[in-house]
mmCIF file of C-alpha atoms and ligand atoms in Angstrom:
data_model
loop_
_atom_site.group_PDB
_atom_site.id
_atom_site.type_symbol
_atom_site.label_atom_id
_atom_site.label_comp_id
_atom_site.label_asym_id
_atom_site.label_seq_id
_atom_site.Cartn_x
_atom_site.Cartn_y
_atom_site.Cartn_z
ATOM 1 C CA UNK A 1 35.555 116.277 -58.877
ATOM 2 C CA UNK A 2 38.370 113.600 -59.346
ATOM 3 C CA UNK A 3 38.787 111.227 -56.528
ATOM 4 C CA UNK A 4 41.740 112.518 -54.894
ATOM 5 C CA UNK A 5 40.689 116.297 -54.580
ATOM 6 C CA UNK A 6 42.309 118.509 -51.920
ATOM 7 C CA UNK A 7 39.520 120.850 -52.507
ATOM 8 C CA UNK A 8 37.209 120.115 -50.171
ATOM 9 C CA UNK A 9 38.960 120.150 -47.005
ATOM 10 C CA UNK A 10 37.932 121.766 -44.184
ATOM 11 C CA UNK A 11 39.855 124.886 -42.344
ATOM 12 C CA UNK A 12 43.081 124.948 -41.829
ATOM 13 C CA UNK A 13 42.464 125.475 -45.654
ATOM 14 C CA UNK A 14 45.926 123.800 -47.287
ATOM 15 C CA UNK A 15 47.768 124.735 -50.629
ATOM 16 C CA UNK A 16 47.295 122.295 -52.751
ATOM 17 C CA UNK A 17 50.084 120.957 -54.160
ATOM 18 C CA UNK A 18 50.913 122.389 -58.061
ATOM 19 C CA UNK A 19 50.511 119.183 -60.259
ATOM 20 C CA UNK A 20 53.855 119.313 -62.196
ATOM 21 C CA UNK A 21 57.373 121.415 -61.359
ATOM 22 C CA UNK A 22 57.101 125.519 -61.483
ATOM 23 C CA UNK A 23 59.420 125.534 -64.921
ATOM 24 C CA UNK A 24 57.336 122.454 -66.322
ATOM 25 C CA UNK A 25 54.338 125.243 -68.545
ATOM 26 C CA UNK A 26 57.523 127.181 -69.921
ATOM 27 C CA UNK A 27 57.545 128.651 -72.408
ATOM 28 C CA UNK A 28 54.220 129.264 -72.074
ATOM 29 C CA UNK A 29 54.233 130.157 -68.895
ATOM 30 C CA UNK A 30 57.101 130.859 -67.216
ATOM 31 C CA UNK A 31 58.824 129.643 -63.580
ATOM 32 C CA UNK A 32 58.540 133.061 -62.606
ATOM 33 C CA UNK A 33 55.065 133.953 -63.391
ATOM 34 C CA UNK A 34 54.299 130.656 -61.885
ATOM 35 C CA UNK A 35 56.289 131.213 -58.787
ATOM 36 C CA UNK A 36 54.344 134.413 -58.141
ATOM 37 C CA UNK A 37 51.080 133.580 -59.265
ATOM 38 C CA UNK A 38 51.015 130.272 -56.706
ATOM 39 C CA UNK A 39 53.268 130.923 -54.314
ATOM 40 C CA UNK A 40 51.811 134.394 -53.574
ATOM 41 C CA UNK A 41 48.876 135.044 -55.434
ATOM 42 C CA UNK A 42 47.529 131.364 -54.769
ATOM 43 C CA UNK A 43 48.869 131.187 -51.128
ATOM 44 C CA UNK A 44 47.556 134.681 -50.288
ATOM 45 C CA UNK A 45 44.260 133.787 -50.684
ATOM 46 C CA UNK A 46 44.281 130.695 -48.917
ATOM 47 C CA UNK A 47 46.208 132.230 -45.707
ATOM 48 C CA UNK A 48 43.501 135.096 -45.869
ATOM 49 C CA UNK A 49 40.702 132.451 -45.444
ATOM 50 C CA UNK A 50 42.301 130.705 -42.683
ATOM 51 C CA UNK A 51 42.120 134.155 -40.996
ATOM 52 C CA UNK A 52 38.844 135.017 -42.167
ATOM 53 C CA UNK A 53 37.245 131.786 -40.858
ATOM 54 C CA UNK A 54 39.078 131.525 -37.546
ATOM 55 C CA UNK A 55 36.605 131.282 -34.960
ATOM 56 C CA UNK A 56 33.491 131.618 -37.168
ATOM 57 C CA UNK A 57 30.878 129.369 -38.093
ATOM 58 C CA UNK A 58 32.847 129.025 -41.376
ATOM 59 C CA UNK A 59 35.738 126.845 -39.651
ATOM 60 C CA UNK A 60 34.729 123.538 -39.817
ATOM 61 C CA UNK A 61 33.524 123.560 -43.193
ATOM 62 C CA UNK A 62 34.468 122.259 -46.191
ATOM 63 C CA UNK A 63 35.790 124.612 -49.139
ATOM 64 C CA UNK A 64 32.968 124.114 -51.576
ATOM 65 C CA UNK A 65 30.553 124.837 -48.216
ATOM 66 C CA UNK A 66 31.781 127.775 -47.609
ATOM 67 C CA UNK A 67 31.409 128.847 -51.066
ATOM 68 C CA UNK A 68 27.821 128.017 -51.096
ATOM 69 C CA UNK A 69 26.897 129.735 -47.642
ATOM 70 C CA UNK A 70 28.913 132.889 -48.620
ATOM 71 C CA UNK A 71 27.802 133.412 -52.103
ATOM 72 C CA UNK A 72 26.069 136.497 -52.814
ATOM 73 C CA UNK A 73 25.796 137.595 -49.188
ATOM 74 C CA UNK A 74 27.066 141.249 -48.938
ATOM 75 C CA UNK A 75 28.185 140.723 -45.478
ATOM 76 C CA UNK A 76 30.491 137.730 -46.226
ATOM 77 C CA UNK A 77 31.848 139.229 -49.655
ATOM 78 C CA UNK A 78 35.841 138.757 -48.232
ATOM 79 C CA UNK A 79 35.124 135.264 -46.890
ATOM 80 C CA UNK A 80 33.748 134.126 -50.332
ATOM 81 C CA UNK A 81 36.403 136.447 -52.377
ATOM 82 C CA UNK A 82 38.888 134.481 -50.669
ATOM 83 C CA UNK A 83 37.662 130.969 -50.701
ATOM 84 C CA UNK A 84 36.405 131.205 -54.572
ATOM 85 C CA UNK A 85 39.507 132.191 -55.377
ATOM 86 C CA UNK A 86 41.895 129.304 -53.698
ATOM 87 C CA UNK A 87 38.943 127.009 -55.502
ATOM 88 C CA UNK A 88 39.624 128.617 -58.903
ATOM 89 C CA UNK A 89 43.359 128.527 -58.367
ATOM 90 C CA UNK A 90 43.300 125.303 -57.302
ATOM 91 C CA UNK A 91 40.852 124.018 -60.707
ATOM 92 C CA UNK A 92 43.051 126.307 -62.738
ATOM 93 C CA UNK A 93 46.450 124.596 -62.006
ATOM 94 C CA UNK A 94 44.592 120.948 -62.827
ATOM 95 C CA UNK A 95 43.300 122.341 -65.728
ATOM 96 C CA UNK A 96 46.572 123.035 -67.328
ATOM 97 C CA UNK A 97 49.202 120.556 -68.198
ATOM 98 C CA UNK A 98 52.887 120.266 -69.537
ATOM 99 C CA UNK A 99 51.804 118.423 -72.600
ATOM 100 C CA UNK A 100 48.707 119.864 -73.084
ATOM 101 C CA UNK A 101 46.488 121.134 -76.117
ATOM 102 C CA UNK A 102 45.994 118.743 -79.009
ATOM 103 C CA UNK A 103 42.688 116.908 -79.427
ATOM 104 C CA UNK A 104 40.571 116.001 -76.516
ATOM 105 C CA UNK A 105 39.227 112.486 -75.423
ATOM 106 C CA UNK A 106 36.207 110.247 -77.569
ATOM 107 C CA UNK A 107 33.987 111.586 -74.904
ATOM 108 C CA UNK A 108 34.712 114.924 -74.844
ATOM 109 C CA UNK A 109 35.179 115.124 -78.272
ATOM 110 C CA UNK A 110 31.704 114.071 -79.015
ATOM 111 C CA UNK A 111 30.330 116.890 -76.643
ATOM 112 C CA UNK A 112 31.779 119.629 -77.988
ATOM 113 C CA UNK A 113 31.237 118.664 -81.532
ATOM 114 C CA UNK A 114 27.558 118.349 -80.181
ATOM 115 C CA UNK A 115 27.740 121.813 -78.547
ATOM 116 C CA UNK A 116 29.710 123.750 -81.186
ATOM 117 C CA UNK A 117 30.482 122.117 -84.228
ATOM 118 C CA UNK A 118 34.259 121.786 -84.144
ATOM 119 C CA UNK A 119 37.201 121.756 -81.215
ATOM 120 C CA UNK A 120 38.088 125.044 -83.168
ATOM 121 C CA UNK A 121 34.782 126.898 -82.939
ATOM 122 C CA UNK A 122 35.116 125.921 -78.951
ATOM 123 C CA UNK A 123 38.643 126.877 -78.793
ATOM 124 C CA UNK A 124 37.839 130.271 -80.753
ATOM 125 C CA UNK A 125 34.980 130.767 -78.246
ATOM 126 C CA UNK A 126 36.814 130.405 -75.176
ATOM 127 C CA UNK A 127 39.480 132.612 -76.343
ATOM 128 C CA UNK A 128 36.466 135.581 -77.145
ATOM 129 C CA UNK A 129 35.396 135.196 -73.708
ATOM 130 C CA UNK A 130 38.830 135.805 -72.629
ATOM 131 C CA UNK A 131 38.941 138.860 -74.427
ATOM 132 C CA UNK A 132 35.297 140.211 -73.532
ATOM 133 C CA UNK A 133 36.074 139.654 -70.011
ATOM 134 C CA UNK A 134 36.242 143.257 -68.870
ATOM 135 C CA UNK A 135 39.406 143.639 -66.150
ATOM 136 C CA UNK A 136 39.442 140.639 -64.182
ATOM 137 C CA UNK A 137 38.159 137.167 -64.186
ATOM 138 C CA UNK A 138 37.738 133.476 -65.284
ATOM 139 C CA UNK A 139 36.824 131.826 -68.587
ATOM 140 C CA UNK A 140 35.095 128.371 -68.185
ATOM 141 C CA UNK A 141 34.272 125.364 -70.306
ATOM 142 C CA UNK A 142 31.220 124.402 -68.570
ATOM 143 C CA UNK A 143 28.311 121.417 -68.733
ATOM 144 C CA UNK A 144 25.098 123.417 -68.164
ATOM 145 C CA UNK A 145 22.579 120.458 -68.190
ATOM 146 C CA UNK A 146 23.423 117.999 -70.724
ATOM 147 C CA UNK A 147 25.265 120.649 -73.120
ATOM 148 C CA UNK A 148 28.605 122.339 -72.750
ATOM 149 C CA UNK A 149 28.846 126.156 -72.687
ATOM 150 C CA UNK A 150 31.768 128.513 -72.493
ATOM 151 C CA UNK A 151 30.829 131.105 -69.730
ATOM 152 C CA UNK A 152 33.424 134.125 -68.209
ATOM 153 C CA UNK A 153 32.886 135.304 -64.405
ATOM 154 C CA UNK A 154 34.422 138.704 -62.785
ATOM 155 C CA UNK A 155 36.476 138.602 -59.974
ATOM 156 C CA UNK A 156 36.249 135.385 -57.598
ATOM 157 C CA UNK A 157 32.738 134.258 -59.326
ATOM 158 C CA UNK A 158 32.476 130.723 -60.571
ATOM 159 C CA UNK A 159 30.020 129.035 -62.123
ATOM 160 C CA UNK A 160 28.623 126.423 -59.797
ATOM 161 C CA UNK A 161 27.137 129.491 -57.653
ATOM 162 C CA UNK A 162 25.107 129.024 -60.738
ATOM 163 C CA UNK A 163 24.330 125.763 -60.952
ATOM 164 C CA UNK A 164 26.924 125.089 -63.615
ATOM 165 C CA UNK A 165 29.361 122.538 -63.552
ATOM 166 C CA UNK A 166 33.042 123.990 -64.849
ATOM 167 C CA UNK A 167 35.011 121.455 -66.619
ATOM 168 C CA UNK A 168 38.030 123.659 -67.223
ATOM 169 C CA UNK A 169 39.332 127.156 -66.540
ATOM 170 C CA UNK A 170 41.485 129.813 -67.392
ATOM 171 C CA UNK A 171 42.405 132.623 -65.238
ATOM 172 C CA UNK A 172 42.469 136.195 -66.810
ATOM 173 C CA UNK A 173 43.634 138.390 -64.297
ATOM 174 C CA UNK A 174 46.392 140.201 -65.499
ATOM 175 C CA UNK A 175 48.755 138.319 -62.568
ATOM 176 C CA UNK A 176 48.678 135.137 -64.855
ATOM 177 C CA UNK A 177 50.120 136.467 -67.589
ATOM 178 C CA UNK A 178 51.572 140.302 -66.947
ATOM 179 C CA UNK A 179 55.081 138.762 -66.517
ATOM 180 C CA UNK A 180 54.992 136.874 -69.535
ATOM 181 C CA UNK A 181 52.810 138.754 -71.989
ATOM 182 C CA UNK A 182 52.246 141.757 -70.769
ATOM 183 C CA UNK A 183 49.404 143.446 -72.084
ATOM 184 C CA UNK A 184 48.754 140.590 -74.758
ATOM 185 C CA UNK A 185 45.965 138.604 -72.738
ATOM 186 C CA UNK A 186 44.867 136.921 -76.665
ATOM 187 C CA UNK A 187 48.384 135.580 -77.163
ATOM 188 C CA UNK A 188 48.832 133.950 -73.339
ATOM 189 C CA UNK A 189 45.366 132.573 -73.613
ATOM 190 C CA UNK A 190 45.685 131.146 -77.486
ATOM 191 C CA UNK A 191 49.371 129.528 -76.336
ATOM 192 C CA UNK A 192 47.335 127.647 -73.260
ATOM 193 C CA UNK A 193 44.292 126.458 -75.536
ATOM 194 C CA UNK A 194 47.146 125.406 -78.267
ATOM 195 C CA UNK A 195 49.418 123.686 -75.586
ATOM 196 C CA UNK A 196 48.548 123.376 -71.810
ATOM 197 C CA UNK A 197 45.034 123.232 -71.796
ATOM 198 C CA UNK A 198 44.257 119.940 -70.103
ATOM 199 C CA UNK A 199 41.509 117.962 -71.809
ATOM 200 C CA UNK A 200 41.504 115.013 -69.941
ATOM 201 C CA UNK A 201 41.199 116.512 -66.463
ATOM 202 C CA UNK A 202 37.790 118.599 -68.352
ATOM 203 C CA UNK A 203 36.698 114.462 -69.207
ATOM 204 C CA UNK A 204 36.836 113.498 -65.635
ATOM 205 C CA UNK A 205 34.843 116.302 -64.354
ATOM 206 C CA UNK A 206 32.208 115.609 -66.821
ATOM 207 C CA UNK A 207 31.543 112.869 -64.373
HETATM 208 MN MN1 MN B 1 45.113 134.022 -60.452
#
């Protein structure tokens, strides 16, 4: 994770700041879907797991902690649900940018030639999982081992419960893109991969 990650901090859990001004991913994303998607959606989840953790065990740790101590456990389902998802949020905003799209960095570049052939096979590949994902979830550019892998997870899952590492995401619950596109998840998710999708940020998290 880059160097200045909010992340990680420990309880009282803190919105991270969006990287870039609510109107700056129009028209591909609109001020409005943006304003609900963070500043409800985003903050909802993050107010939730202050509340869930007050008190507990869970308090004094870290984000990615409680992640790891939660996952999987049928008793803490809400306490993960709700820290997973201001993680993903969190990942998903970084992973986007105003001037986004285009071709990725040397580095990056050669890895995904390496892991499938072209930038357009990947992008093409990404955008299937978005489609395959059945209701809600996350698509994920991912290093599994030495080779990068596109993988989708339902709900709040991510991949490092996994033992993945996620380079990039993109959300595909119908709250990022019902204002905008309605129904048309292929379109919102081909417009980010064509010109938000922030390559650079997936080059620092190779690491
Ligand atoms: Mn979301």
């Amino acid at each position: 994770m880059m160097k200045d990650d909010k992340i990680e901090s420990a309880s009282p859990h803190v919105l991270a700041p969006l990287p870039y001004a609510d109107d700056a991913l129009a028209p591909v994303i609109s001020a409005n879907t943006i304003n609900f998607h963070y500043g409800k959606h985003h903050k909802g989840y993050v107010d939730n797991l202050n509340k869930l953790v007050a008190g507990t065990k869970f308090a004094d740790m870290s984000l990615e902690k409680i992640i790891s101590e939660t996952a999987g456990k049928a008793d803490k389902t809400a306490i993960f649900n709700n820290a997973a998802q201001s993680w993903n949020h969190t990942f998903y905003w970084r992973s986007l940018t105003p001037k986004g799209g285009g071709e990725p960095p040397a580095v990056l570049e050669k890895k995904i030639k390496a892991s499938f052939g072209t930038l357009d096979a990947c992008k093409k590949e990404l955008a299937a999982a978005a489609m395959a994902q059945f209701g809600s979830g996350w698509v994920w550019l991912v290093l599994d081992g030495d080779k990068l892998k596109v993988a989708k997870t339902g709900n709040a899952d991510m991949p490092m419960t996994t033992g993945m590492k996620p380079l990039l995401t993109i959300d595909v619950w119908e709250h990022a893109y019902y204002l905008d596109y309605q129904n048309r998840r292929a379109d919102y998710v081909n417009a980010v991969l064509d010109k938000l999708i922030n390559w650079d940020f997936a080059t620092e998290n190779i690491g």
